[in-house]
Amino acid sequence: MLLGGGAYGQRLAKVYRENVTEPEILAILKPMIKHYALDRFEGERFGDFVIRKGFVPAVTSSQEYWK
């Protein structure tokens, strides 16, 4: 499960969880999306939100991916 990718390709998505099933993904995303709906900045995209909230770090180059 990857999170944090940039809508315009400016950021790579980062692994948040590995080897998760569809029901697990839905269970992970449900509270995260609720949190996003309640606490996002105006115009903030989901990828930016998960980085701001610390779910995953921002990855702007392939050299940073495995850090």
XYZ file of C-alpha atoms in Angstrom:
67
model
C 0.000 0.000 0.000
C 1.580 3.231 -1.181
C 0.800 6.733 0.088
C 2.043 10.262 -0.431
C 2.552 10.431 -4.172
C 2.336 13.837 -5.795
C -0.594 14.579 -8.062
C 1.745 16.118 -10.636
C 4.651 13.664 -10.351
C 6.672 15.881 -8.036
C 6.767 13.180 -5.342
C 7.027 9.398 -5.295
C 4.501 7.372 -3.316
C 6.044 5.619 -0.312
C 5.302 2.148 1.076
C 2.964 2.535 4.052
C 2.090 -1.155 4.563
C 3.224 -4.312 2.787
C 1.261 -7.418 1.845
C -2.180 -6.147 2.801
C -5.429 -7.559 1.503
C -8.241 -5.472 0.072
C -10.285 -5.670 3.316
C -7.199 -4.580 5.276
C -6.620 -1.652 2.905
C -10.221 -0.542 3.365
C -9.915 -0.831 7.159
C -6.719 1.258 7.091
C -8.124 3.900 4.755
C -11.531 4.382 6.403
C -10.298 6.282 9.505
C -7.547 7.969 7.486
C -10.044 9.376 4.976
C -12.347 10.482 7.801
C -9.395 12.293 9.399
C -8.607 13.854 6.005
C -12.199 15.048 5.588
C -12.183 16.691 9.012
C -8.634 18.071 9.194
C -7.395 18.861 5.708
C -6.430 22.338 4.613
C -8.557 23.949 1.926
C -7.436 22.552 -1.432
C -5.034 20.063 0.193
C -4.680 16.799 -1.699
C -4.662 13.451 0.107
C -0.977 12.805 -0.698
C 0.015 16.128 0.850
C -2.175 15.424 3.884
C -0.625 12.030 4.686
C 2.833 13.609 4.558
C 1.840 16.576 6.727
C 0.303 14.224 9.297
C 3.377 11.956 9.327
C 1.898 8.780 7.854
C 4.778 8.678 5.340
C 7.749 10.958 4.607
C 7.921 13.050 1.446
C 10.025 11.379 -1.260
C 11.122 13.765 -3.996
C 13.928 11.678 -5.506
C 14.563 7.983 -5.998
C 17.641 8.254 -3.762
C 15.367 9.067 -0.804
C 12.967 6.164 -1.395
C 14.547 3.568 0.907
C 15.398 5.939 3.772
